[in-house]
PDB file of C-alpha atoms in Angstrom:
ATOM      1  CA  MET A   1    -105.137-163.198-117.353  1.00  0.00           C
ATOM      2  CA  GLY A   2    -101.690-162.036-117.270  1.00  0.00           C
ATOM      3  CA  CYS A   3    -100.715-164.118-120.215  1.00  0.00           C
ATOM      4  CA  LYS A   4    -100.005-163.257-123.851  1.00  0.00           C
ATOM      5  CA  GLY A   5    -100.647-165.653-126.654  1.00  0.00           C
ATOM      6  CA  VAL A   6     -98.044-166.219-129.266  1.00  0.00           C
ATOM      7  CA  ARG A   7     -99.191-167.866-132.467  1.00  0.00           C
ATOM      8  CA  TYR A   8     -96.801-170.595-133.706  1.00  0.00           C
ATOM      9  CA  PRO A   9     -97.031-172.695-136.906  1.00  0.00           C
ATOM     10  CA  HIS A  10     -99.527-175.499-137.061  1.00  0.00           C
ATOM     11  CA  GLY A  11    -102.127-173.603-135.070  1.00  0.00           C
ATOM     12  CA  ARG A  12    -100.594-174.044-131.666  1.00  0.00           C
ATOM     13  CA  THR A  13    -100.622-171.153-129.242  1.00  0.00           C
ATOM     14  CA  HIS A  14     -98.150-170.727-126.391  1.00  0.00           C
ATOM     15  CA  TYR A  15     -98.711-168.433-123.363  1.00  0.00           C
ATOM     16  CA  TYR A  16     -96.186-166.725-121.201  1.00  0.00           C
ATOM     17  CA  PHE A  17     -96.245-164.052-118.507  1.00  0.00           C
ATOM     18  CA  PRO A  18     -94.800-160.571-119.187  1.00  0.00           C
ATOM     19  CA  ASP A  19     -92.576-159.245-116.459  1.00  0.00           C
ATOM     20  CA  GLY A  20     -94.769-156.227-115.807  1.00  0.00           C
ATOM     21  CA  PHE A  21     -97.344-153.933-117.291  1.00  0.00           C
ATOM     22  CA  GLN A  22     -96.268-150.358-117.776  1.00  0.00           C
ATOM     23  CA  VAL A  23     -98.956-147.871-116.513  1.00  0.00           C
ATOM     24  CA  GLY A  24     -97.326-144.621-117.076  1.00  0.00           C
ATOM     25  CA  GLY A  25     -94.775-142.414-115.313  1.00  0.00           C
ATOM     26  CA  GLY A  26     -92.302-145.240-115.006  1.00  0.00           C
ATOM     27  CA  VAL A  27     -94.697-147.294-112.836  1.00  0.00           C
ATOM     28  CA  SER A  28     -94.723-151.060-113.664  1.00  0.00           C
ATOM     29  CA  LEU A  29     -97.244-153.399-112.098  1.00  0.00           C
ATOM     30  CA  THR A  30     -97.153-157.167-111.897  1.00  0.00           C
ATOM     31  CA  ARG A  31    -100.339-159.279-112.357  1.00  0.00           C
ATOM     32  CA  SER A  32    -100.618-159.675-108.652  1.00  0.00           C
ATOM     33  CA  GLN A  33    -100.404-155.860-108.153  1.00  0.00           C
ATOM     34  CA  LEU A  34    -103.074-155.399-110.770  1.00  0.00           C
ATOM     35  CA  LEU A  35    -105.329-157.795-109.112  1.00  0.00           C
ATOM     36  CA  ALA A  36    -104.740-156.082-105.725  1.00  0.00           C
ATOM     37  CA  LEU A  37    -105.698-152.608-106.960  1.00  0.00           C
ATOM     38  CA  PRO A  38    -108.565-151.047-105.044  1.00  0.00           C
ATOM     39  CA  GLN A  39    -112.056-151.188-106.521  1.00  0.00           C
ATOM     40  CA  ASP A  40    -113.190-147.987-104.941  1.00  0.00           C
ATOM     41  CA  PRO A  41    -112.455-145.027-107.081  1.00  0.00           C
ATOM     42  CA  GLN A  42    -111.151-142.849-104.225  1.00  0.00           C
ATOM     43  CA  ARG A  43    -108.867-145.524-102.880  1.00  0.00           C
ATOM     44  CA  LEU A  44    -107.646-146.384-106.357  1.00  0.00           C
ATOM     45  CA  GLU A  45    -106.729-142.659-106.924  1.00  0.00           C
ATOM     46  CA  ALA A  46    -104.720-142.596-103.564  1.00  0.00           C
ATOM     47  CA  GLU A  47    -102.861-145.849-104.586  1.00  0.00           C
ATOM     48  CA  LEU A  48    -102.011-144.704-108.099  1.00  0.00           C
ATOM     49  CA  LEU A  49    -100.734-141.452-106.760  1.00  0.00           C
ATOM     50  CA  ARG A  50     -98.633-143.295-104.061  1.00  0.00           C
ATOM     51  CA  LEU A  51     -97.115-145.445-106.820  1.00  0.00           C
ATOM     52  CA  TRP A  52     -96.471-142.468-109.104  1.00  0.00           C
ATOM     53  CA  ASN A  53     -94.863-140.386-106.265  1.00  0.00           C
ATOM     54  CA  GLN A  54     -92.862-143.361-105.075  1.00  0.00           C
ATOM     55  CA  GLU A  55     -91.431-143.881-108.627  1.00  0.00           C
ATOM     56  CA  HIS A  56     -90.881-140.109-109.110  1.00  0.00           C
ATOM     57  CA  LEU A  57     -88.857-139.861-105.943  1.00  0.00           C
ATOM     58  CA  GLU A  58     -86.760-142.994-106.711  1.00  0.00           C
ATOM     59  CA  ALA A  59     -86.095-141.762-110.167  1.00  0.00           C
ATOM     60  CA  ALA A  60     -85.035-138.330-109.045  1.00  0.00           C
ATOM     61  CA  GLY A  61     -82.650-139.733-106.383  1.00  0.00           C
ATOM     62  CA  PRO A  62     -81.832-138.299-102.968  1.00  0.00           C
ATOM     63  CA  GLY A  63     -81.318-134.566-102.837  1.00  0.00           C
ATOM     64  CA  HIS A  64     -82.813-133.970-106.289  1.00  0.00           C
ATOM     65  CA  SER A  65     -85.843-132.087-107.186  1.00  0.00           C
ATOM     66  CA  ASP A  66     -87.052-133.271-110.690  1.00  0.00           C
ATOM     67  CA  ALA A  67     -89.822-131.106-111.983  1.00  0.00           C
ATOM     68  CA  ASN A  68     -92.855-132.997-113.057  1.00  0.00           C
ATOM     69  CA  GLU A  69     -93.827-132.906-116.622  1.00  0.00           C
ATOM     70  CA  TYR A  70     -97.307-133.711-115.781  1.00  0.00           C
ATOM     71  CA  SER A  71     -99.484-132.751-112.679  1.00  0.00           C
ATOM     72  CA  ASP A  72    -100.971-135.416-110.488  1.00  0.00           C
ATOM     73  CA  GLN A  73    -104.314-135.137-112.251  1.00  0.00           C
ATOM     74  CA  ASP A  74    -102.537-135.662-115.698  1.00  0.00           C
ATOM     75  CA  MET A  75    -100.745-138.684-114.343  1.00  0.00           C
ATOM     76  CA  LEU A  76    -103.983-140.162-112.956  1.00  0.00           C
ATOM     77  CA  TRP A  77    -105.484-139.774-116.418  1.00  0.00           C
ATOM     78  CA  ILE A  78    -102.483-141.408-118.104  1.00  0.00           C
ATOM     79  CA  MET A  79    -102.301-144.241-115.696  1.00  0.00           C
ATOM     80  CA  GLY A  80    -106.045-144.793-115.823  1.00  0.00           C
ATOM     81  CA  GLU A  81    -105.808-144.877-119.717  1.00  0.00           C
ATOM     82  CA  ARG A  82    -103.061-147.370-119.626  1.00  0.00           C
ATOM     83  CA  LEU A  83    -104.936-149.542-117.211  1.00  0.00           C
ATOM     84  CA  LEU A  84    -107.933-149.610-119.637  1.00  0.00           C
ATOM     85  CA  THR A  85    -105.843-150.066-122.887  1.00  0.00           C
ATOM     86  CA  ASP A  86    -102.720-151.891-122.076  1.00  0.00           C
ATOM     87  CA  THR A  87    -103.112-154.122-119.119  1.00  0.00           C
ATOM     88  CA  PRO A  88    -105.427-157.079-118.153  1.00  0.00           C
ATOM     89  CA  THR A  89    -107.028-155.037-115.329  1.00  0.00           C
ATOM     90  CA  PRO A  90    -109.816-156.780-113.412  1.00  0.00           C
ATOM     91  CA  PRO A  91    -113.243-155.641-114.456  1.00  0.00           C
ATOM     92  CA  GLU A  92    -114.135-154.158-111.052  1.00  0.00           C
ATOM     93  CA  VAL A  93    -110.950-152.126-111.143  1.00  0.00           C
ATOM     94  CA  ARG A  94    -111.777-150.956-114.752  1.00  0.00           C
ATOM     95  CA  ALA A  95    -115.144-149.610-113.563  1.00  0.00           C
ATOM     96  CA  ALA A  96    -113.303-147.811-110.751  1.00  0.00           C
ATOM     97  CA  VAL A  97    -110.899-146.345-113.324  1.00  0.00           C
ATOM     98  CA  LEU A  98    -113.741-144.853-115.321  1.00  0.00           C
ATOM     99  CA  HIS A  99    -115.313-143.274-112.275  1.00  0.00           C
ATOM    100  CA  LEU A 100    -111.947-141.885-111.176  1.00  0.00           C
ATOM    101  CA  MET A 101    -111.159-140.317-114.642  1.00  0.00           C
ATOM    102  CA  ALA A 102    -114.709-138.880-114.940  1.00  0.00           C
ATOM    103  CA  ALA A 103    -114.337-137.174-111.493  1.00  0.00           C
ATOM    104  CA  LEU A 104    -110.993-135.483-112.199  1.00  0.00           C
ATOM    105  CA  PRO A 105    -110.841-131.671-112.185  1.00  0.00           C
ATOM    106  CA  GLY A 106    -111.688-130.261-115.593  1.00  0.00           C
ATOM    107  CA  ALA A 107    -113.171-133.560-116.868  1.00  0.00           C
ATOM    108  CA  ARG A 108    -116.506-133.409-118.707  1.00  0.00           C
ATOM    109  CA  ILE A 109    -118.867-136.042-120.357  1.00  0.00           C
ATOM    110  CA  VAL A 110    -119.659-135.792-124.057  1.00  0.00           C
ATOM    111  CA  ASP A 111    -122.856-137.915-124.746  1.00  0.00           C
ATOM    112  CA  LYS A 112    -122.747-138.073-128.464  1.00  0.00           C
ATOM    113  CA  ALA A 113    -119.060-138.918-129.206  1.00  0.00           C
ATOM    114  CA  LYS A 114    -117.518-141.125-131.877  1.00  0.00           C
ATOM    115  CA  ASP A 115    -114.159-143.013-132.105  1.00  0.00           C
ATOM    116  CA  THR A 116    -112.027-142.567-135.143  1.00  0.00           C
ATOM    117  CA  GLU A 117    -113.942-145.505-136.884  1.00  0.00           C
ATOM    118  CA  GLY A 118    -117.173-143.772-136.415  1.00  0.00           C
ATOM    119  CA  ARG A 119    -118.476-145.849-133.642  1.00  0.00           C
ATOM    120  CA  SER A 120    -120.876-143.990-131.316  1.00  0.00           C
ATOM    121  CA  GLY A 121    -120.195-143.777-127.590  1.00  0.00           C
ATOM    122  CA  THR A 122    -119.883-141.557-124.495  1.00  0.00           C
ATOM    123  CA  ALA A 123    -116.698-139.713-124.014  1.00  0.00           C
ATOM    124  CA  ILE A 124    -114.780-138.625-120.856  1.00  0.00           C
ATOM    125  CA  VAL A 125    -112.791-135.494-122.002  1.00  0.00           C
ATOM    126  CA  ARG A 126    -110.230-133.616-120.198  1.00  0.00           C
ATOM    127  CA  ARG A 127    -107.588-130.994-121.141  1.00  0.00           C
ATOM    128  CA  ALA A 128    -104.087-131.707-119.954  1.00  0.00           C
ATOM    129  CA  ASP A 129    -102.894-129.184-117.324  1.00  0.00           C
ATOM    130  CA  GLY A 130    -100.455-126.522-118.872  1.00  0.00           C
ATOM    131  CA  ASP A 131    -100.576-128.447-122.193  1.00  0.00           C
ATOM    132  CA  PRO A 132    -102.308-127.725-125.477  1.00  0.00           C
ATOM    133  CA  ARG A 133    -103.843-131.248-125.744  1.00  0.00           C
ATOM    134  CA  GLU A 134    -107.385-132.441-124.968  1.00  0.00           C
ATOM    135  CA  TRP A 135    -107.745-136.183-124.104  1.00  0.00           C
ATOM    136  CA  TRP A 136    -110.859-138.162-125.090  1.00  0.00           C
ATOM    137  CA  LEU A 137    -111.771-141.653-123.772  1.00  0.00           C
ATOM    138  CA  VAL A 138    -114.597-143.101-125.821  1.00  0.00           C
ATOM    139  CA  ILE A 139    -116.822-145.714-124.170  1.00  0.00           C
ATOM    140  CA  ASP A 140    -119.644-147.734-125.416  1.00  0.00           C
ATOM    141  CA  ARG A 141    -122.434-146.584-123.064  1.00  0.00           C
ATOM    142  CA  SER A 142    -124.362-149.824-123.060  1.00  0.00           C
ATOM    143  CA  SER A 143    -121.608-152.253-122.405  1.00  0.00           C
ATOM    144  CA  GLY A 144    -118.869-150.174-120.793  1.00  0.00           C
ATOM    145  CA  ASP A 145    -116.346-151.314-123.446  1.00  0.00           C
ATOM    146  CA  LEU A 146    -113.600-148.958-124.290  1.00  0.00           C
ATOM    147  CA  LEU A 147    -113.847-148.061-128.035  1.00  0.00           C
ATOM    148  CA  GLY A 148    -110.835-145.876-128.310  1.00  0.00           C
ATOM    149  CA  THR A 149    -108.813-142.881-127.278  1.00  0.00           C
ATOM    150  CA  ILE A 150    -108.359-139.500-129.150  1.00  0.00           C
ATOM    151  CA  THR A 151    -105.925-136.721-128.483  1.00  0.00           C
ATOM    152  CA  LEU A 152    -106.864-133.321-130.021  1.00  0.00           C
ATOM    153  CA  VAL A 153    -104.885-130.123-130.245  1.00  0.00           C
ATOM    154  CA  ALA A 154    -106.685-127.684-127.964  1.00  0.00           C
ATOM    155  CA  GLY A 155    -104.238-124.723-128.094  1.00  0.00           C
ATOM    156  CA  PRO A 156    -101.289-123.270-129.996  1.00  0.00           C
ATOM    157  CA  GLN A 157     -98.499-125.702-130.674  1.00  0.00           C
ATOM    158  CA  ARG A 158     -94.976-125.128-131.737  1.00  0.00           C
ATOM    159  CA  PRO A 159     -94.866-124.404-135.456  1.00  0.00           C
ATOM    160  CA  ILE A 160     -92.673-127.565-136.107  1.00  0.00           C
ATOM    161  CA  THR A 161     -95.645-129.832-135.501  1.00  0.00           C
ATOM    162  CA  GLY A 162     -97.695-128.469-138.239  1.00  0.00           C
ATOM    163  CA  LEU A 163    -100.917-128.985-136.268  1.00  0.00           C
ATOM    164  CA  ASN A 164    -103.692-126.473-135.782  1.00  0.00           C
ATOM    165  CA  VAL A 165    -106.293-126.153-132.945  1.00  0.00           C
ATOM    166  CA  GLY A 166    -108.853-128.940-133.408  1.00  0.00           C
ATOM    167  CA  ASP A 167    -106.676-131.210-135.289  1.00  0.00           C
ATOM    168  CA  MET A 168    -106.163-134.936-134.116  1.00  0.00           C
ATOM    169  CA  ALA A 169    -102.734-135.389-132.672  1.00  0.00           C
ATOM    170  CA  ALA A 170    -103.128-139.142-131.849  1.00  0.00           C
ATOM    171  CA  ALA A 171    -105.724-141.855-131.766  1.00  0.00           C
ATOM    172  CA  GLU A 172    -106.091-145.377-130.698  1.00  0.00           C
ATOM    173  CA  VAL A 173    -108.862-147.893-131.624  1.00  0.00           C
ATOM    174  CA  VAL A 174    -109.665-150.646-129.147  1.00  0.00           C
ATOM    175  CA  ARG A 175    -111.301-153.840-130.277  1.00  0.00           C
ATOM    176  CA  ASN A 176    -112.519-156.680-128.024  1.00  0.00           C
ATOM    177  CA  SER A 177    -112.299-154.551-124.939  1.00  0.00           C
ATOM    178  CA  ALA A 178    -112.749-156.303-121.638  1.00  0.00           C
ATOM    179  CA  GLY A 179    -115.085-153.584-120.427  1.00  0.00           C
ATOM    180  CA  PRO A 180    -115.762-152.889-116.687  1.00  0.00           C
ATOM    181  CA  THR A 181    -118.221-155.896-116.382  1.00  0.00           C
ATOM    182  CA  THR A 182    -117.073-158.595-118.794  1.00  0.00           C
ATOM    183  CA  ASP A 183    -114.610-161.522-118.446  1.00  0.00           C
ATOM    184  CA  LEU A 184    -111.108-160.675-119.651  1.00  0.00           C
ATOM    185  CA  GLY A 185    -111.137-163.881-121.784  1.00  0.00           C
ATOM    186  CA  TYR A 186    -107.555-165.309-121.044  1.00  0.00           C
ATOM    187  CA  PRO A 187    -107.704-169.060-120.979  1.00  0.00           C
ATOM    188  CA  ASN A 188    -106.801-170.568-117.478  1.00  0.00           C
ATOM    189  CA  GLY A 189    -104.792-173.799-117.731  1.00  0.00           C
ATOM    190  CA  ALA A 190    -103.244-173.031-121.069  1.00  0.00           C
ATOM    191  CA  PRO A 191     -99.630-173.997-121.112  1.00  0.00           C
ATOM    192  CA  ASN A 192     -97.045-171.313-121.429  1.00  0.00           C
ATOM    193  CA  ARG A 193     -93.404-171.393-122.645  1.00  0.00           C
ATOM    194  CA  SER A 194     -92.051-172.487-119.356  1.00  0.00           C
ATOM    195  CA  GLY A 195     -94.684-175.243-118.895  1.00  0.00           C
ATOM    196  CA  ARG A 196     -96.445-173.512-116.043  1.00  0.00           C
ATOM    197  CA  PRO A 197    -100.166-173.170-116.372  1.00  0.00           C
ATOM    198  CA  CYS A 198    -101.493-169.781-117.373  1.00  0.00           C
ATOM    199  CA  ASP A 199    -103.268-169.185-114.092  1.00  0.00           C
ATOM    200  CA  GLY A 200    -100.757-166.825-112.315  1.00  0.00           C
ATOM    201  CA  SER A 201     -98.901-169.487-110.683  1.00  0.00           C
TER     202      SER A 201
END
């Protein structure tokens, strides 16, 4: 966990640690910080907002008032989605992320949803605050695996986009998801480029 495999010729795979994992809003977390995230949805929400507000204040600088492009709830959704799709988040935290996102104001559950490949699942759906987009997070109900994300146009867009209400603006398919209850599958003890074992040391 925390390592990324790079395939080299002759079937060898080397592992190395990325410097940090981007989770939205300029917030980057190390592997240690990911492992330390709260497993309780309410505590996780408070910690993500703390990280986001800290990054926002540092980016704005002293004496500046930089207007948020997103509301706190939007940022929680974006950060939650990144924790599920782009980072080796521990299973217990992944479960907390799903509960957090489902409890956000305006979120609803769609039981018979499909990802863009037609796989059936349950979706957590929320419309962005003050923005004509609707965000879908499609989950395999039996395993908790993330199947994919979909962004739909939910209101008038600028004419330059050429998109109408109901059109898909973006989508991501997730294969081999870690799910909230399964092992993340990164091999411990595999050598990385620096010679250090792939175990977080």
